Coordinates of C-alpha atoms in Angstrom, one line a residue:
X1 CA 21.5 39.0 9.2
X2 CA 18.0 38.5 7.5
X3 CA 15.0 38.9 10.4
X4 CA 13.2 35.7 11.3
X5 CA 10.2 35.0 11.7
X6 CA 9.1 34.0 15.2
X7 CA 6.1 32.5 16.6
X8 CA 4.9 31.7 20.5
X9 CA 2.4 28.8 22.0
X10 CA 1.2 30.1 25.3
X11 CA 2.5 33.1 27.4
X12 CA -0.8 34.6 26.9
X13 CA -2.2 37.6 28.4
X14 CA -1.1 37.5 32.7
X15 CA 1.5 35.1 32.1
X16 CA 4.8 35.3 33.8
X17 CA 7.0 33.8 31.2
X18 CA 5.3 35.4 27.8
X19 CA 6.8 38.8 28.4
X20 CA 10.2 37.6 28.9
X21 CA 10.4 35.8 25.7
X22 CA 8.6 38.3 23.6
X23 CA 11.3 41.1 25.1
X24 CA 14.1 38.8 24.9
X25 CA 13.0 37.8 21.2
X26 CA 13.0 41.2 20.1
X27 CA 15.5 42.9 21.4
X28 CA 18.0 42.8 18.5
X29 CA 15.8 42.9 16.2
X30 CA 16.7 39.2 14.7
X31 CA 13.3 38.1 15.0
X32 CA 9.6 39.4 14.4
X33 CA 6.6 38.4 16.4
X34 CA 4.4 36.8 13.4
X35 CA 2.5 34.2 14.9
X36 CA 0.8 32.6 18.3
X37 CA -1.6 30.8 19.7
X38 CA -1.4 32.4 23.1
X39 CA -4.2 31.0 25.1
X40 CA -5.9 27.5 25.7
X41 CA -9.0 29.6 25.5
X42 CA -9.2 30.2 21.7
X43 CA -11.0 33.4 21.8
X44 CA -8.6 34.6 24.1
X45 CA -6.0 33.5 22.5
X46 CA -6.6 35.7 18.9
X47 CA -7.9 38.7 20.9
X48 CA -4.6 39.2 22.7
X49 CA -2.7 37.9 19.5
X50 CA -4.6 40.5 17.3
X51 CA -4.2 43.5 20.3
X52 CA -0.4 42.3 19.7
X53 CA -0.5 43.2 15.9
X54 CA -0.6 39.4 14.7
X55 CA -3.6 39.8 12.9
X56 CA -4.8 36.9 10.9
X57 CA -1.9 35.1 12.2
X58 CA -3.2 35.1 15.9
X59 CA -4.4 31.6 16.6
X60 CA -7.0 29.5 18.9
X61 CA -4.8 26.5 19.4
X62 CA -1.3 25.6 18.6
X63 CA -3.2 22.5 16.1
X64 CA -4.5 25.7 14.3
X65 CA -1.6 27.2 14.2
X66 CA 0.9 24.1 12.6
X67 CA -1.7 23.3 9.9
X68 CA -1.6 27.0 9.1
X69 CA 1.7 27.8 9.1
X70 CA 3.3 24.8 7.6
X71 CA 1.3 26.1 4.5
X72 CA 3.0 29.1 3.9
X73 CA 5.9 30.0 2.2
X74 CA 6.6 32.5 5.0
X75 CA 6.4 30.1 8.0
X76 CA 7.7 30.9 11.2
X77 CA 11.2 30.1 11.9
X78 CA 11.3 29.1 15.0
X79 CA 8.4 28.2 17.4
X80 CA 8.4 29.0 21.3
X81 CA 6.4 26.5 23.7
X82 CA 5.3 28.0 27.2
X83 CA 2.5 26.0 27.9
X84 CA 1.9 23.6 30.8
X85 CA 4.6 20.9 31.4
X86 CA 2.3 18.1 30.2
X87 CA 1.5 19.5 26.9
X88 CA 5.5 20.1 25.7
X89 CA 5.9 16.8 24.1
X90 CA 3.2 16.7 22.0
X91 CA 3.1 20.4 20.7
X92 CA 7.2 20.0 20.5
X93 CA 7.1 17.0 18.4
X94 CA 4.4 17.9 15.9
X95 CA 6.3 20.9 15.1
X96 CA 9.7 19.7 14.9
X97 CA 8.0 16.7 12.4
X98 CA 6.6 19.5 10.3
X99 CA 9.9 21.6 9.6
X100 CA 10.0 23.8 12.8
X101 CA 12.9 24.9 14.8
X102 CA 11.6 24.9 18.6
X103 CA 12.7 26.4 21.8
X104 CA 10.5 24.8 24.4
X105 CA 10.1 26.0 27.6
X106 CA 11.7 23.3 31.2
X107 CA 10.8 20.6 31.7
X108 CA 11.0 19.7 28.0
X109 CA 8.9 16.4 28.5
X110 CA 7.2 14.7 31.7
X111 CA 9.5 11.5 31.2
X112 CA 12.6 10.2 30.2
X113 CA 11.0 8.2 27.0
X114 CA 9.4 11.2 25.8
X115 CA 13.0 13.3 26.1
X116 CA 14.5 10.5 24.1
X117 CA 12.2 10.1 21.5
X118 CA 12.6 14.7 21.3
X119 CA 16.4 13.8 20.8
X120 CA 16.0 11.3 18.2
X121 CA 13.0 13.2 16.3
X122 CA 15.4 16.4 16.2
X123 CA 18.3 14.4 14.7
X124 CA 16.1 13.0 12.2
X125 CA 14.4 16.1 11.0
X126 CA 17.5 18.2 11.4
X127 CA 15.5 20.7 13.0
X128 CA 16.8 22.5 16.0
X129 CA 15.3 21.9 19.7
X130 CA 16.4 23.7 22.5
X131 CA 15.4 24.2 26.2
X132 CA 15.1 27.5 27.6
X133 CA 17.2 27.1 30.3
X134 CA 17.3 30.6 30.4
X135 CA 19.8 31.3 33.0
X136 CA 22.8 30.6 31.2
X137 CA 22.3 33.3 29.1
X138 CA 23.9 35.7 31.6
X139 CA 26.7 37.7 30.9
X140 CA 28.8 36.6 33.7
X141 CA 27.6 33.2 33.7
X142 CA 29.1 32.7 30.1
X143 CA 32.2 34.0 31.5
X144 CA 32.4 31.7 34.4
X145 CA 32.2 28.6 31.9
X146 CA 35.2 30.6 29.7
X147 CA 37.5 30.9 32.8
X148 CA 36.7 27.4 34.1
X149 CA 37.5 25.9 30.4
X150 CA 40.4 28.0 30.2
X151 CA 41.8 26.8 33.4
X152 CA 41.7 29.8 35.3
X153 CA 40.8 27.7 38.9
X154 CA 42.2 24.4 37.8
X155 CA 40.7 21.3 37.7
X156 CA 37.0 21.2 39.2
X157 CA 36.7 19.5 42.5
X158 CA 33.5 21.0 44.1
X159 CA 30.2 22.5 42.6
X160 CA 27.5 23.8 44.9
X161 CA 24.4 24.8 43.6
X162 CA 21.3 26.3 44.9
X163 CA 17.9 27.5 44.0
X164 CA 15.5 28.0 46.9
X165 CA 12.9 30.6 47.5
X166 CA 9.7 30.7 50.0
X167 CA 6.7 31.5 48.2
X168 CA 5.1 28.4 48.9
X169 CA 6.2 28.6 52.6
X170 CA 2.5 29.2 53.7
X171 CA 0.8 26.1 55.0
X172 CA -2.6 28.1 55.0
X173 CA -2.1 28.8 51.0
X174 CA -1.5 25.0 50.9
X175 CA -4.7 24.6 48.7
X176 CA -4.7 27.4 46.8
X177 CA -5.4 26.2 43.4
X178 CA -2.5 28.1 41.5
X179 CA -0.2 26.6 44.3
X180 CA -1.7 23.1 44.8
X181 CA -1.0 22.0 41.5
X182 CA 2.2 22.2 41.6
X183 CA 2.5 19.2 44.1
X184 CA -0.2 17.2 42.5
X185 CA 1.5 13.9 40.5
X186 CA -1.6 13.9 38.1
X187 CA -0.5 17.3 37.0
X188 CA 3.2 18.2 38.0
X189 CA 4.3 14.1 37.8
X190 CA 7.0 12.3 40.0
X191 CA 8.4 15.7 41.2
X192 CA 7.6 19.2 42.0
X193 CA 10.5 21.4 43.0
X194 CA 13.3 19.6 42.2
X195 CA 11.4 19.5 38.6
X196 CA 10.5 23.2 39.0
X197 CA 13.5 24.9 40.2
X198 CA 16.4 22.2 40.7
X199 CA 17.1 21.0 37.1
X200 CA 17.8 25.0 36.6
X201 CA 20.8 24.6 39.5
X202 CA 21.6 21.0 37.8
X203 CA 21.8 21.9 34.5
X204 CA 23.8 25.1 35.5
X205 CA 26.4 22.9 37.3
X206 CA 26.9 21.2 33.8
X207 CA 26.7 24.2 31.6
X208 CA 29.8 26.3 33.6
X209 CA 31.8 23.2 34.2
X210 CA 31.5 21.2 30.8
X211 CA 31.1 17.8 33.2
X212 CA 27.6 15.9 33.3
X213 CA 26.0 14.6 36.3
X214 CA 26.8 10.5 36.3
X215 CA 24.8 9.5 39.3
X216 CA 23.0 10.7 42.6
X217 CA 21.6 10.5 45.9
X218 CA 18.7 12.6 47.0
X219 CA 16.8 13.5 50.3
X220 CA 13.8 14.9 49.7
X221 CA 11.0 15.9 51.8
X222 CA 7.6 17.8 52.2
X223 CA 7.2 20.4 54.9
X224 CA 4.2 20.7 54.7
X225 CA 2.3 17.2 55.0
X226 CA -0.5 17.6 52.7
X227 CA 1.6 18.0 49.9
X228 CA 2.4 14.6 47.9
X229 CA 5.2 15.8 46.3
X230 CA 8.8 17.5 47.7
X231 CA 9.0 21.2 48.7
X232 CA 12.4 20.7 49.8
X233 CA 15.5 18.3 48.4
X234 CA 19.1 17.9 49.1
X235 CA 20.9 16.0 46.3
X236 CA 24.5 15.1 46.3
X237 CA 26.1 14.1 42.8
X238 CA 28.9 12.9 41.0
X239 CA 30.2 14.3 37.6
X240 CA 31.9 12.6 34.7
X241 CA 35.0 14.8 34.6
X242 CA 35.6 14.0 38.3
X243 CA 33.7 17.1 40.5
X244 CA 31.7 16.3 43.5
X245 CA 28.4 18.3 43.5
X246 CA 25.6 19.5 46.4
X247 CA 22.2 20.9 45.7
X248 CA 19.7 22.3 47.4
X249 CA 16.4 23.8 46.3
X250 CA 13.2 24.8 48.0
X251 CA 10.0 26.2 48.1
X252 CA 9.8 26.7 51.7
X253 CA 12.6 29.0 52.4
X254 CA 11.3 31.8 53.9
X255 CA 13.3 35.2 53.2
X256 CA 15.2 33.7 49.7
X257 CA 13.2 35.1 46.8
X258 CA 14.6 34.0 43.6
X259 CA 17.9 31.8 44.9
X260 CA 19.7 30.7 41.9
X261 CA 23.4 30.7 43.2
X262 CA 26.0 28.5 41.9
X263 CA 30.2 28.3 43.4
X264 CA 32.1 26.2 41.6
X265 CA 36.0 25.6 43.8
X266 CA 39.0 24.3 41.8
X267 CA 42.5 23.3 42.4
X268 CA 43.8 27.2 42.2
X269 CA 40.5 29.1 42.6
X270 CA 36.7 29.5 43.5
X271 CA 34.2 31.3 41.6
X272 CA 30.5 32.3 42.7
X273 CA 27.4 34.0 40.9
X274 CA 24.1 34.8 41.8
X275 CA 21.1 35.4 39.6
X276 CA 20.0 37.9 42.3
X277 CA 23.1 40.2 41.5
X278 CA 23.8 39.1 37.9
X279 CA 26.5 42.4 37.5
X280 CA 28.9 40.7 39.4
X281 CA 31.3 37.5 39.6
X282 CA 33.3 37.0 43.1
X283 CA 36.9 35.0 41.9
X284 CA 39.2 34.0 44.6
X285 CA 42.3 32.7 43.5
X286 CA 44.1 30.5 45.7
X287 CA 46.6 32.6 47.5
X288 CA 45.5 35.7 46.7
X289 CA 42.8 38.5 47.6
X290 CA 39.0 38.1 46.6
X291 CA 38.4 39.6 43.2
X292 CA 35.0 41.2 42.1
X293 CA 34.5 40.8 38.4
X294 CA 32.1 43.3 36.9
X295 CA 29.8 42.5 33.7
X296 CA 30.9 45.2 31.1
X297 CA 34.6 45.9 32.3
X298 CA 37.3 45.9 30.1
X299 CA 39.4 42.3 29.3
X300 CA 36.5 40.2 29.9
X301 CA 36.1 37.0 27.4
X302 CA 34.9 36.8 24.2
X303 CA 31.7 35.0 25.8
X304 CA 30.9 37.8 28.3
X305 CA 31.6 40.4 25.5
X306 CA 29.1 39.5 23.1
X307 CA 26.4 38.7 25.6
X308 CA 26.9 42.4 27.5
X309 CA 24.0 44.1 26.9
X310 CA 23.8 47.8 28.7
X311 CA 26.5 49.2 30.4
X312 CA 28.7 48.6 33.4
X313 CA 26.9 49.7 36.4
X314 CA 23.6 49.0 34.8
X315 CA 21.6 46.2 36.2
X316 CA 21.4 43.1 33.9
X317 CA 17.6 41.4 33.8
X318 CA 16.2 38.2 33.2
X319 CA 14.9 39.1 29.5
X320 CA 18.7 40.2 28.4
X321 CA 19.6 36.6 29.6
X322 CA 16.6 35.6 27.4
X323 CA 17.8 37.5 24.5
X324 CA 21.2 36.1 24.5
X325 CA 19.6 32.4 24.0
X326 CA 17.3 33.7 21.2
X327 CA 20.6 35.3 19.3
X328 CA 22.3 32.2 19.5
X329 CA 19.5 30.5 18.2
X330 CA 18.9 33.3 15.3
X331 CA 22.9 32.7 14.6
X332 CA 22.1 28.4 14.2
X333 CA 18.9 28.9 12.3
X334 CA 20.6 31.5 9.7
X335 CA 23.5 29.3 9.3
X336 CA 21.6 26.4 8.6
X337 CA 19.4 28.4 5.9
X338 CA 23.1 29.2 4.6
X339 CA 24.5 25.6 4.4
X340 CA 27.2 26.6 7.1
X341 CA 28.0 24.6 9.9
X342 CA 28.7 25.9 13.5
X343 CA 30.6 24.9 16.2
X344 CA 28.4 24.1 18.8
X345 CA 31.1 25.2 21.2
X346 CA 30.8 28.8 20.3
X347 CA 26.9 28.6 20.1
X348 CA 25.5 27.9 23.6
X349 CA 21.6 27.5 23.4
X350 CA 20.7 25.1 25.6
X351 CA 19.7 21.7 23.5
X352 CA 17.2 18.9 23.7
X353 CA 20.1 16.5 24.8
X354 CA 20.1 19.1 28.1
X355 CA 16.3 18.5 28.3
X356 CA 16.8 14.9 28.3
X357 CA 19.5 14.9 30.8
X358 CA 17.5 16.9 33.3
X359 CA 14.2 14.7 33.0
X360 CA 16.8 11.5 33.8
X361 CA 17.6 13.6 37.0
X362 CA 14.0 14.5 38.1
X363 CA 13.4 10.3 37.8
X364 CA 16.4 9.6 39.6
X365 CA 16.0 12.0 42.6
X366 CA 12.4 11.1 43.0
X367 CA 13.6 7.3 43.2
X368 CA 16.4 8.2 45.4
X369 CA 14.5 10.3 47.9
X370 CA 11.8 7.8 48.2
X371 CA 14.6 4.9 49.2
X372 CA 16.4 7.0 51.4
X373 CA 18.8 8.3 49.4
X374 CA 19.9 5.6 47.5
X375 CA 23.0 6.4 44.7
X376 CA 21.3 6.2 41.4
X377 CA 22.8 6.0 37.5
X378 CA 21.3 9.9 36.6
X379 CA 21.9 9.6 32.8
X380 CA 18.9 9.0 30.5
X381 CA 19.5 5.1 28.9
X382 CA 20.3 6.8 25.9
X383 CA 23.6 7.9 27.2
X384 CA 24.9 5.1 29.4

């Protein structure tokens, strides 16, 4: 596979997410980091980009990067958007319309209408728009999906998903600018904790089961009363394949660190995986003893084998999961360059449609929470 050129917007010096993307994109030698607009402060972005080796392709802003790159014969093949949420739509739209493939951080947009526009633009232009639900890149998440698809636990009955942490639990820290903006509707939109973390858990439920969320009922609360938006939510949902879903997300759960966990219960077995212990998948066949599946062991699914990075017994980390998303994208982009059509089932990167469904769920949760848990359609109008 010919090495592809990769660019990044946002993710500058001190960023939490930037290093994970740079490690993930570069791990397999499929992408070369060649361009970037890494900071909203032009001089900082240029300086940091040059220190990372970008030379004259270290840009002061995303508009400058777009104008310069689209004129190059060796323009970047993929652009990652890792900027504040409110900027995702404009940047993603602009690059898609100018011939670039895009990987956008979640949430893909701030509104359902923007999400539908991105889906339509991606279809019209033929350019890839992926959304970074990066936890779906973990090897045993892929194996969990494969086990469910081949019927190892029978028809799925119940999904229980969590993404709860306690890092915003200190009421005395509620006015900290780095925390406060997350609960401010002017900056965060209609939802705080669910839009930040809950959509990861809900997307994971759909990813592993192959079912989409049709309707939901939400109980949302601001446990720290100065907050306008929720810091805790409990969401019940129903899926289009008949599964029942329960989802808890919180930022005030003291003692929880990251907290992304998913359990799937079927007719003939159950599965459980936690992102903080990603090397183990717990499998309980009906009437048998609990089995612990280890990442990297023999006789796993091709989906697991393909995404296993280090030998058994060593910890698997988030950048390696991101690397699997980038590998999926490299294969898809190369196939398009060569005029080949790939089977979507064999290439599992999260798509713009996933980002759109998440945004529709965000609005449904916010509305249901205000309406005492009223059941609402969680689908975007495009998919009803």
